[in-house]
Amino acid sequence: MGIISVEQADRLYWLGRYTERVYTTIRMFCKSFDSMIDGISDTYAEFCRMIDIPDVYGDMETFNRNYPFDETNPDSIISNLTRAYDNAIVLRESIGSDTLSYIQLAIYEMQKATISESPLIELQKVLDNLLAFWGVADDEIDDERVRNIIKAGKRIERIDLYARLGAGGKELIREVGRMIPRVERSGLNYDIDQLIRIKDMVTSSEVDFYGVVAEVESILEFTNEKSAV
């Protein structure tokens, strides 16, 4: 394994976070879509509140159109997918062309969904391509540290979103259990006491969800890495 620069580590981490953000928010959007179509007008506002983004939409129809597909909205699903792609293209040599191709396919399906009369079908294909991306990354990326940084970002993002949504204790405990070994093997600076605090927080009888968010957001540092391997 070679040296991983601070910039490369940061991009790998955010590749993991953005792909997970797109995956989970599409699942959430699709789950809520039927309720919004049925005319429960305040559902979209609750959706925005839960994931902590500003309600700039004004009504349900605008939300259903712009939240997934508005490239000018930094909080939209397509904007987050574009950020994932921007990181992946720079990381081509680290992650491989086959791995990158599934992010490109996800972008393609997202663009099709933008003009589709049945966008949920194409959005499901975006999810399928992201699952393929993670699978191919496992199979094709030889550098274990590269894989661990991507997966650390993925798990941190999932815990962040699940905590914002007030997920059940079992889900958070499972995800924290998956995150900790990835962080430990990432080769990046982290505070072991902070990992212990997060584990204790999610096993508490009354989980401080936003406390969990604050902790996971600050786990990894990219300014002073441990010795590269």
Coordinates of N, CA and C in Angstrom, one line a residue:
M1 N 0.8 -1.2 0.0 CA 0.0 0.0 0.0 C 0.9 1.2 0.0
G2 N 0.5 2.3 -0.7 CA 1.3 3.5 -0.9 C 0.8 4.6 0.1
I3 N 1.4 5.7 -0.1 CA 1.0 6.9 0.7 C -0.3 7.5 0.2
I4 N -1.2 7.8 1.1 CA -2.4 8.5 0.8 C -2.4 9.9 1.3
S5 N -2.5 10.9 0.5 CA -2.4 12.3 0.9 C -3.6 12.7 1.7
V6 N -3.5 13.8 2.3 CA -4.6 14.3 3.1 C -5.8 14.6 2.2
E7 N -5.5 15.2 1.0 CA -6.5 15.6 0.1 C -7.2 14.3 -0.5
Q8 N -6.4 13.3 -0.8 CA -7.0 12.0 -1.3 C -7.9 11.4 -0.2
A9 N -7.4 11.4 1.0 CA -8.2 10.8 2.1 C -9.5 11.5 2.3
D10 N -9.5 12.8 2.2 CA -10.7 13.7 2.4 C -11.7 13.3 1.3
R11 N -11.2 13.2 0.0 CA -12.1 12.9 -1.1 C -12.6 11.5 -0.9
L12 N -11.9 10.5 -0.5 CA -12.4 9.1 -0.3 C -13.5 9.1 0.8
Y13 N -13.2 9.9 1.9 CA -14.2 10.0 2.9 C -15.5 10.6 2.4
W14 N -15.4 11.6 1.7 CA -16.6 12.3 1.2 C -17.3 11.5 0.1
L15 N -16.5 10.7 -0.7 CA -17.1 9.8 -1.6 C -18.0 8.9 -0.9
G16 N -17.5 8.3 0.2 CA -18.4 7.4 1.0 C -19.6 8.1 1.6
R17 N -19.4 9.3 2.1 CA -20.5 10.1 2.7 C -21.6 10.4 1.7
Y18 N -21.2 11.0 0.5 CA -22.1 11.4 -0.5 C -22.9 10.3 -1.1
T19 N -22.2 9.1 -1.4 CA -22.9 8.0 -1.9 C -24.0 7.5 -1.0
E20 N -23.6 7.4 0.3 CA -24.6 7.0 1.3 C -25.7 8.0 1.5
R21 N -25.4 9.3 1.4 CA -26.4 10.3 1.6 C -27.5 10.2 0.4
V22 N -27.0 10.0 -0.8 CA -27.9 9.8 -1.9 C -28.7 8.5 -1.7
Y23 N -28.1 7.4 -1.3 CA -28.8 6.2 -1.2 C -29.9 6.3 -0.1
T24 N -29.6 6.8 1.0 CA -30.5 6.9 2.1 C -31.6 7.9 1.8
T25 N -31.3 9.0 1.3 CA -32.3 10.0 1.0 C -33.3 9.6 -0.1
I26 N -32.8 8.9 -1.1 CA -33.7 8.4 -2.1 C -34.6 7.4 -1.5
R27 N -34.1 6.5 -0.6 CA -35.0 5.6 0.0 C -36.1 6.3 0.9
M28 N -35.7 7.3 1.6 CA -36.6 8.1 2.4 C -37.6 8.8 1.5
F29 N -37.1 9.4 0.4 CA -38.0 10.1 -0.5 C -39.1 9.2 -1.1
C30 N -38.6 8.0 -1.6 CA -39.6 7.1 -2.2 C -40.6 6.6 -1.2
K31 N -40.1 6.4 0.1 CA -41.1 6.0 1.1 C -42.1 7.0 1.4
S32 N -41.7 8.3 1.3 CA -42.6 9.4 1.6 C -43.5 9.8 0.4
F33 N -43.0 9.4 -0.8 CA -43.6 9.9 -2.0 C -45.1 9.6 -2.1
D34 N -45.5 8.4 -1.7 CA -46.9 8.0 -1.8 C -47.8 8.9 -0.9
S35 N -47.3 9.1 0.3 CA -48.1 10.0 1.3 C -48.2 11.4 0.7
M36 N -47.2 11.9 0.1 CA -47.2 13.2 -0.5 C -48.2 13.3 -1.7
I37 N -48.1 12.2 -2.5 CA -49.1 12.2 -3.6 C -50.5 12.1 -3.2
D38 N -50.7 11.4 -2.0 CA -52.1 11.3 -1.5 C -52.6 12.6 -0.9
G39 N -51.8 13.6 -0.9 CA -52.2 15.0 -0.5 C -52.0 15.3 0.9
I40 N -51.1 14.6 1.6 CA -50.8 15.0 3.0 C -49.8 16.1 2.9
S41 N -50.2 17.4 2.8 CA -49.5 18.5 2.3 C -48.3 18.8 3.2
D42 N -48.3 18.5 4.5 CA -47.3 18.9 5.4 C -46.2 17.8 5.5
T43 N -46.3 16.7 4.8 CA -45.4 15.6 4.9 C -44.0 16.1 4.4
Y44 N -43.9 16.8 3.3 CA -42.6 17.3 2.8 C -41.9 18.2 3.8
A45 N -42.7 19.0 4.5 CA -42.0 19.9 5.5 C -41.4 19.1 6.7
E46 N -42.1 18.1 7.1 CA -41.6 17.2 8.1 C -40.4 16.5 7.6
F47 N -40.4 16.1 6.4 CA -39.2 15.4 5.8 C -38.0 16.4 5.8
C48 N -38.2 17.6 5.5 CA -37.1 18.6 5.5 C -36.6 18.8 6.9
R49 N -37.5 18.9 7.9 CA -37.1 19.1 9.3 C -36.3 17.9 9.8
M50 N -36.7 16.7 9.4 CA -36.0 15.5 10.0 C -34.6 15.5 9.5
I51 N -34.4 15.8 8.2 CA -33.0 15.7 7.7 C -32.2 17.0 7.8
D52 N -32.9 18.0 8.4 CA -32.2 19.2 8.7 C -31.8 20.0 7.5
I53 N -32.7 20.2 6.5 CA -32.4 21.0 5.4 C -33.5 22.1 5.4
P54 N -33.2 23.3 4.8 CA -34.2 24.4 4.8 C -35.4 24.0 3.9
D55 N -36.6 24.4 4.3 CA -37.8 24.2 3.5 C -37.9 25.5 2.6
V56 N -37.3 25.3 1.3 CA -37.3 26.4 0.4 C -38.3 26.1 -0.7
Y57 N -39.3 25.2 -0.5 CA -40.1 24.7 -1.6 C -41.5 25.3 -1.6
G58 N -42.1 25.5 -0.5 CA -43.4 26.2 -0.5 C -44.6 25.3 -0.6
D59 N -44.5 24.2 -1.4 CA -45.6 23.3 -1.5 C -45.1 22.0 -1.9
M60 N -46.0 21.0 -1.8 CA -45.6 19.6 -2.1 C -45.2 19.4 -3.5
E61 N -45.8 19.9 -4.5 CA -45.5 19.7 -5.9 C -44.1 20.2 -6.2
T62 N -43.8 21.4 -5.7 CA -42.4 21.9 -5.9 C -41.4 21.1 -5.2
F63 N -41.7 20.6 -4.0 CA -40.7 19.7 -3.3 C -40.5 18.4 -4.1
N64 N -41.6 17.8 -4.6 CA -41.4 16.5 -5.3 C -40.6 16.7 -6.6
R65 N -40.7 17.9 -7.2 CA -39.9 18.1 -8.4 C -38.5 18.6 -8.2
N66 N -38.3 19.5 -7.2 CA -37.0 20.1 -7.0 C -36.1 19.4 -6.0
Y67 N -36.6 18.8 -5.0 CA -35.7 18.1 -4.0 C -34.9 17.0 -4.7
P68 N -35.5 16.2 -5.5 CA -34.6 15.2 -6.1 C -33.8 15.7 -7.3
F69 N -34.3 16.7 -8.0 CA -33.8 17.0 -9.4 C -33.2 18.4 -9.6
D70 N -33.3 19.3 -8.7 CA -32.9 20.7 -8.9 C -31.3 20.8 -8.7
E71 N -30.6 20.9 -9.8 CA -29.1 21.0 -9.7 C -28.7 22.3 -9.1
T72 N -29.5 23.3 -9.0 CA -29.1 24.6 -8.4 C -29.3 24.6 -6.9
N73 N -30.0 23.5 -6.4 CA -30.2 23.4 -4.9 C -29.1 22.6 -4.3
P74 N -28.3 23.1 -3.4 CA -27.2 22.3 -2.9 C -27.6 21.2 -2.0
D75 N -28.9 21.2 -1.5 CA -29.4 20.1 -0.7 C -30.1 19.0 -1.5
S76 N -30.3 19.2 -2.8 CA -31.0 18.2 -3.6 C -30.2 16.9 -3.7
I77 N -31.0 15.8 -4.0 CA -30.4 14.5 -4.2 C -29.4 14.6 -5.4
I78 N -29.7 15.2 -6.5 CA -28.9 15.2 -7.6 C -27.6 16.0 -7.3
S79 N -27.6 17.0 -6.5 CA -26.4 17.8 -6.2 C -25.5 16.9 -5.3
N80 N -26.0 16.1 -4.4 CA -25.2 15.3 -3.6 C -24.6 14.1 -4.5
L81 N -25.4 13.6 -5.5 CA -24.8 12.6 -6.4 C -23.7 13.2 -7.3
T82 N -23.9 14.5 -7.7 CA -22.9 15.1 -8.5 C -21.6 15.3 -7.7
R83 N -21.7 15.6 -6.4 CA -20.5 15.7 -5.5 C -19.8 14.4 -5.4
A84 N -20.6 13.3 -5.3 CA -20.0 12.0 -5.2 C -19.2 11.7 -6.5
Y85 N -19.8 12.1 -7.6 CA -19.1 11.8 -8.9 C -17.9 12.7 -9.1
D86 N -18.0 14.0 -8.6 CA -16.8 14.8 -8.7 C -15.6 14.3 -7.9
N87 N -15.9 13.7 -6.8 CA -14.8 13.0 -6.0 C -14.3 11.8 -6.7
A88 N -15.3 11.0 -7.2 CA -14.9 9.7 -7.8 C -14.0 9.9 -9.0
I89 N -14.3 10.9 -9.8 CA -13.6 11.1 -11.1 C -12.1 11.5 -10.7
V90 N -11.9 12.3 -9.7 CA -10.6 12.6 -9.3 C -9.8 11.4 -8.7
L91 N -10.6 10.5 -8.1 CA -10.0 9.3 -7.5 C -10.0 8.1 -8.4
R92 N -10.1 8.3 -9.7 CA -10.2 7.2 -10.6 C -9.0 6.2 -10.5
E93 N -7.8 6.7 -10.3 CA -6.7 5.8 -10.2 C -6.7 5.0 -8.9
S94 N -7.3 5.5 -7.8 CA -7.4 4.8 -6.5 C -8.5 3.8 -6.5
I95 N -9.7 4.1 -7.1 CA -10.8 3.3 -7.0 C -11.1 2.4 -8.3
G96 N -10.4 2.8 -9.4 CA -10.6 2.0 -10.6 C -11.7 2.5 -11.5
S97 N -11.6 2.2 -12.8 CA -12.6 2.7 -13.7 C -13.9 1.9 -13.6
D98 N -13.9 0.6 -13.3 CA -15.1 -0.1 -13.1 C -15.9 0.4 -11.9
T99 N -15.2 0.7 -10.8 CA -16.0 1.3 -9.7 C -16.6 2.6 -10.0
L100 N -15.8 3.5 -10.7 CA -16.3 4.8 -11.1 C -17.5 4.7 -12.0
S101 N -17.5 3.7 -12.9 CA -18.6 3.5 -13.9 C -20.0 3.5 -13.3
Y102 N -20.1 2.9 -12.1 CA -21.4 2.8 -11.4 C -21.9 4.1 -10.9
I103 N -21.0 5.0 -10.5 CA -21.4 6.4 -10.2 C -21.9 7.1 -11.4
Q104 N -21.2 6.8 -12.6 CA -21.6 7.4 -13.8 C -23.0 6.9 -14.2
L105 N -23.2 5.6 -14.1 CA -24.5 5.1 -14.4 C -25.6 5.6 -13.5
A106 N -25.3 5.8 -12.2 CA -26.3 6.4 -11.3 C -26.6 7.8 -11.7
I107 N -25.6 8.6 -12.2 CA -25.9 10.0 -12.7 C -26.8 9.9 -13.9
Y108 N -26.6 8.9 -14.8 CA -27.4 8.7 -16.0 C -28.8 8.4 -15.7
E109 N -29.0 7.5 -14.7 CA -30.4 7.2 -14.3 C -31.1 8.3 -13.6
M110 N -30.3 9.1 -12.9 CA -30.9 10.3 -12.2 C -31.3 11.3 -13.3
Q111 N -30.6 11.5 -14.3 CA -31.0 12.4 -15.4 C -32.2 11.9 -16.1
K112 N -32.4 10.6 -16.3 CA -33.6 10.0 -16.8 C -34.8 10.2 -15.9
A113 N -34.6 10.1 -14.6 CA -35.6 10.3 -13.7 C -36.2 11.7 -13.7
T114 N -35.3 12.7 -14.0 CA -35.7 14.1 -14.1 C -36.8 14.4 -15.1
I115 N -36.8 13.6 -16.2 CA -37.8 13.8 -17.3 C -38.8 12.7 -17.3
S116 N -38.8 11.8 -16.4 CA -39.7 10.6 -16.4 C -41.0 11.0 -15.8
E117 N -42.1 10.3 -16.3 CA -43.4 10.4 -15.7 C -43.5 9.5 -14.5
S118 N -42.6 8.6 -14.4 CA -42.6 7.6 -13.3 C -41.2 7.6 -12.7
P119 N -40.8 8.7 -12.0 CA -39.4 8.8 -11.6 C -39.0 7.8 -10.6
L120 N -39.9 7.2 -9.8 CA -39.5 6.2 -8.8 C -38.8 5.0 -9.4
I121 N -39.1 4.7 -10.7 CA -38.5 3.5 -11.3 C -37.0 3.8 -11.6
E122 N -36.8 5.0 -12.1 CA -35.4 5.4 -12.4 C -34.6 5.6 -11.0
L123 N -35.3 6.1 -10.0 CA -34.6 6.3 -8.7 C -34.2 5.0 -8.1
Q124 N -35.0 3.9 -8.4 CA -34.7 2.6 -7.9 C -33.4 2.1 -8.6
K125 N -33.3 2.5 -9.9 CA -32.1 2.1 -10.6 C -30.8 2.9 -10.1
V126 N -31.0 4.1 -9.6 CA -29.9 4.8 -9.0 C -29.5 4.0 -7.8
L127 N -30.4 3.6 -7.0 CA -30.1 2.8 -5.8 C -29.3 1.5 -6.2
D128 N -29.8 0.8 -7.2 CA -29.1 -0.4 -7.7 C -27.7 -0.1 -8.1
N129 N -27.5 1.0 -8.8 CA -26.1 1.3 -9.2 C -25.2 1.7 -8.0
L130 N -25.8 2.3 -7.0 CA -25.0 2.6 -5.8 C -24.6 1.3 -5.1
L131 N -25.5 0.4 -5.0 CA -25.2 -0.9 -4.4 C -24.1 -1.6 -5.2
A132 N -24.2 -1.5 -6.5 CA -23.2 -2.1 -7.4 C -21.8 -1.4 -7.2
F133 N -21.9 -0.1 -7.0 CA -20.6 0.6 -6.7 C -19.9 0.1 -5.5
W134 N -20.7 -0.1 -4.4 CA -20.1 -0.6 -3.2 C -19.6 -2.0 -3.3
G135 N -20.3 -2.8 -4.1 CA -19.9 -4.2 -4.3 C -18.6 -4.3 -5.1
V136 N -18.6 -3.5 -6.2 CA -17.4 -3.5 -7.0 C -16.2 -2.9 -6.3
A137 N -16.4 -1.9 -5.5 CA -15.3 -1.3 -4.7 C -14.7 -2.3 -3.8
D138 N -15.5 -3.2 -3.2 CA -15.0 -4.3 -2.3 C -14.2 -5.2 -3.2
D139 N -14.6 -5.5 -4.4 CA -14.0 -6.5 -5.2 C -12.7 -6.0 -6.0
E140 N -12.8 -4.7 -6.4 CA -11.8 -4.2 -7.3 C -10.7 -3.4 -6.6
I141 N -11.0 -2.7 -5.5 CA -10.0 -1.9 -4.9 C -9.1 -2.7 -4.0
D142 N -7.8 -2.8 -4.4 CA -6.9 -3.7 -3.7 C -6.4 -3.1 -2.4
D143 N -6.3 -1.7 -2.3 CA -5.7 -1.0 -1.2 C -6.8 -1.0 0.0
E144 N -6.5 -1.8 1.0 CA -7.5 -2.0 2.1 C -7.8 -0.6 2.8
R145 N -6.8 0.2 2.8 CA -7.0 1.5 3.5 C -7.9 2.4 2.7
V146 N -7.8 2.4 1.4 CA -8.8 3.1 0.5 C -10.2 2.6 0.8
R147 N -10.4 1.3 0.8 CA -11.7 0.8 1.1 C -12.2 1.2 2.5
N148 N -11.3 1.2 3.4 CA -11.8 1.5 4.8 C -12.1 3.0 5.0
I149 N -11.4 3.9 4.3 CA -11.8 5.3 4.4 C -13.1 5.5 3.7
I150 N -13.4 5.0 2.5 CA -14.7 5.1 1.9 C -15.8 4.6 2.8
K151 N -15.6 3.4 3.4 CA -16.6 2.8 4.2 C -16.8 3.5 5.6
A152 N -15.7 4.1 6.1 CA -15.9 4.9 7.3 C -16.8 6.1 7.0
G153 N -16.6 6.7 5.8 CA -17.5 7.8 5.5 C -18.9 7.4 5.3
K154 N -19.1 6.2 4.6 CA -20.4 5.7 4.4 C -21.1 5.4 5.8
R155 N -20.4 4.8 6.7 CA -21.1 4.4 8.0 C -21.3 5.7 8.8
I156 N -20.4 6.6 8.8 CA -20.6 7.9 9.5 C -21.8 8.6 9.0
E157 N -22.0 8.7 7.7 CA -23.1 9.3 7.1 C -24.4 8.6 7.5
R158 N -24.4 7.3 7.4 CA -25.6 6.6 7.8 C -26.0 6.8 9.2
I159 N -25.1 6.8 10.1 CA -25.4 7.1 11.5 C -25.9 8.5 11.7
D160 N -25.3 9.4 11.0 CA -25.8 10.8 11.0 C -27.2 10.9 10.6
L161 N -27.6 10.3 9.5 CA -29.0 10.4 9.0 C -29.9 9.6 9.9
Y162 N -29.5 8.4 10.3 CA -30.4 7.6 11.1 C -30.7 8.4 12.5
A163 N -29.7 9.0 13.0 CA -29.9 9.7 14.3 C -30.8 10.9 14.1
R164 N -30.6 11.6 13.0 CA -31.5 12.7 12.7 C -33.0 12.3 12.5
L165 N -33.2 11.0 12.0 CA -34.5 10.5 11.8 C -35.0 9.8 13.1
G166 N -34.2 9.8 14.2 CA -34.7 9.1 15.4 C -34.8 7.6 15.2
A167 N -33.9 7.0 14.5 CA -34.0 5.6 14.3 C -34.0 4.8 15.6
G168 N -34.4 3.6 15.5 CA -34.5 2.7 16.7 C -33.1 2.4 17.2
G169 N -33.0 2.0 18.5 CA -31.8 1.7 19.1 C -31.0 0.6 18.4
K170 N -31.7 -0.5 18.0 CA -31.1 -1.6 17.4 C -30.4 -1.2 16.1
E171 N -31.0 -0.3 15.3 CA -30.4 0.1 14.1 C -29.1 0.9 14.3
L172 N -29.2 1.9 15.3 CA -28.0 2.7 15.6 C -26.9 1.8 16.2
I173 N -27.2 0.9 17.1 CA -26.2 0.1 17.7 C -25.5 -0.8 16.6
R174 N -26.3 -1.3 15.6 CA -25.7 -2.1 14.6 C -24.8 -1.2 13.7
E175 N -25.2 0.0 13.4 CA -24.4 0.8 12.5 C -23.1 1.3 13.2
V176 N -23.2 1.6 14.5 CA -22.0 2.0 15.2 C -21.1 0.9 15.3
G177 N -21.6 -0.4 15.5 CA -20.7 -1.5 15.5 C -20.0 -1.8 14.2
R178 N -20.7 -1.4 13.1 CA -20.0 -1.5 11.7 C -19.0 -0.3 11.5
M179 N -19.3 0.8 12.0 CA -18.5 2.0 11.8 C -17.1 1.9 12.5
I180 N -17.2 1.5 13.8 CA -16.0 1.6 14.6 C -14.8 0.9 14.0
P181 N -14.9 -0.4 13.5 CA -13.7 -1.0 12.9 C -13.2 -0.4 11.6
R182 N -14.1 0.3 10.9 CA -13.7 1.0 9.7 C -12.9 2.2 10.0
V183 N -13.3 2.9 11.1 CA -12.6 4.1 11.5 C -11.2 3.7 12.0
E184 N -11.2 2.6 12.8 CA -10.0 2.2 13.4 C -8.9 1.7 12.4
R185 N -9.4 1.2 11.2 CA -8.5 0.7 10.2 C -8.3 1.7 9.1
S186 N -8.9 2.9 9.2 CA -8.8 3.9 8.2 C -7.4 4.5 8.1
G187 N -6.6 4.5 9.2 CA -5.3 5.1 9.2 C -5.3 6.6 9.4
L188 N -6.5 7.1 9.7 CA -6.7 8.6 9.9 C -6.7 8.8 11.5
N189 N -6.5 10.0 11.8 CA -6.6 10.4 13.2 C -8.0 10.3 13.8
Y190 N -8.2 9.7 14.9 CA -9.5 9.7 15.6 C -9.2 9.6 17.1
D191 N -10.2 9.9 17.8 CA -10.2 9.9 19.3 C -10.9 8.6 19.8
I192 N -10.1 7.6 20.3 CA -10.7 6.4 20.8 C -11.8 6.6 21.8
D193 N -11.6 7.6 22.7 CA -12.6 8.0 23.7 C -13.9 8.4 23.1
Q194 N -13.8 9.1 21.9 CA -15.0 9.5 21.2 C -15.8 8.4 20.7
L195 N -15.1 7.4 20.2 CA -15.8 6.2 19.7 C -16.5 5.5 20.8
I196 N -15.9 5.4 22.0 CA -16.5 4.8 23.2 C -17.7 5.6 23.6
R197 N -17.6 7.0 23.5 CA -18.8 7.8 23.9 C -20.0 7.5 23.0
I198 N -19.7 7.4 21.7 CA -20.8 7.2 20.7 C -21.4 5.9 21.0
K199 N -20.6 4.9 21.3 CA -21.2 3.5 21.6 C -22.0 3.6 22.8
D200 N -21.6 4.3 23.8 CA -22.4 4.4 25.1 C -23.6 5.2 24.8
M201 N -23.6 6.2 24.0 CA -24.8 7.1 23.7 C -25.9 6.3 23.0
V202 N -25.5 5.4 22.0 CA -26.6 4.7 21.3 C -27.1 3.5 22.1
T203 N -26.4 3.1 23.1 CA -26.9 2.0 24.0 C -27.7 2.5 25.2
S204 N -27.7 3.9 25.3 CA -28.4 4.5 26.4 C -29.9 4.2 26.3
S205 N -30.6 4.2 27.4 CA -32.1 4.0 27.4 C -32.8 5.2 26.8
E206 N -32.2 6.4 26.8 CA -32.8 7.6 26.2 C -31.6 8.2 25.3
V207 N -31.7 7.9 24.0 CA -30.6 8.3 23.1 C -30.7 9.8 22.8
D208 N -29.6 10.5 23.0 CA -29.5 11.9 22.6 C -29.1 12.0 21.1
F209 N -30.1 12.0 20.2 CA -29.9 11.8 18.8 C -29.0 12.9 18.2
Y210 N -29.3 14.2 18.6 CA -28.4 15.2 18.0 C -27.1 15.3 18.7
G211 N -27.0 14.7 19.9 CA -25.6 14.5 20.5 C -24.8 13.5 19.7
V212 N -25.5 12.4 19.2 CA -24.9 11.5 18.4 C -24.4 12.1 17.1
V213 N -25.3 12.9 16.5 CA -24.9 13.6 15.2 C -23.6 14.5 15.4
A214 N -23.6 15.2 16.5 CA -22.5 16.1 16.8 C -21.2 15.3 16.9
E215 N -21.3 14.1 17.6 CA -20.1 13.3 17.8 C -19.6 12.7 16.5
V216 N -20.5 12.1 15.7 CA -20.0 11.4 14.5 C -19.5 12.4 13.5
E217 N -20.0 13.6 13.5 CA -19.5 14.6 12.5 C -18.1 15.0 12.8
S218 N -17.6 14.8 14.0 CA -16.2 15.2 14.3 C -15.2 14.1 14.6
I219 N -15.6 12.9 14.1 CA -14.7 11.7 14.5 C -13.4 11.8 13.8
L220 N -13.3 12.0 12.5 CA -12.1 11.9 11.7 C -11.5 13.3 11.5
E221 N -10.2 13.3 11.5 CA -9.4 14.5 11.1 C -8.5 14.2 9.9
F222 N -8.3 15.2 9.1 CA -7.6 15.0 7.9 C -6.3 15.9 7.8
T223 N -6.1 16.7 8.9 CA -5.0 17.6 8.9 C -3.6 17.0 9.3
N224 N -3.7 16.0 10.2 CA -2.5 15.4 10.7 C -2.7 13.9 10.7
E225 N -2.5 13.2 9.6 CA -2.8 11.8 9.5 C -1.7 11.0 10.3
K226 N -2.1 9.8 10.6 CA -1.1 8.9 11.2 C -0.2 8.5 10.0
S227 N 0.9 7.8 10.3 CA 1.9 7.4 9.3 C 1.2 6.6 8.2
A228 N 1.4 7.1 6.9 CA 0.9 6.4 5.8 C 1.5 5.0 5.7
V229 N 0.8 4.1 5.1 CA 1.3 2.7 5.0 C 1.2 2.3 3.5

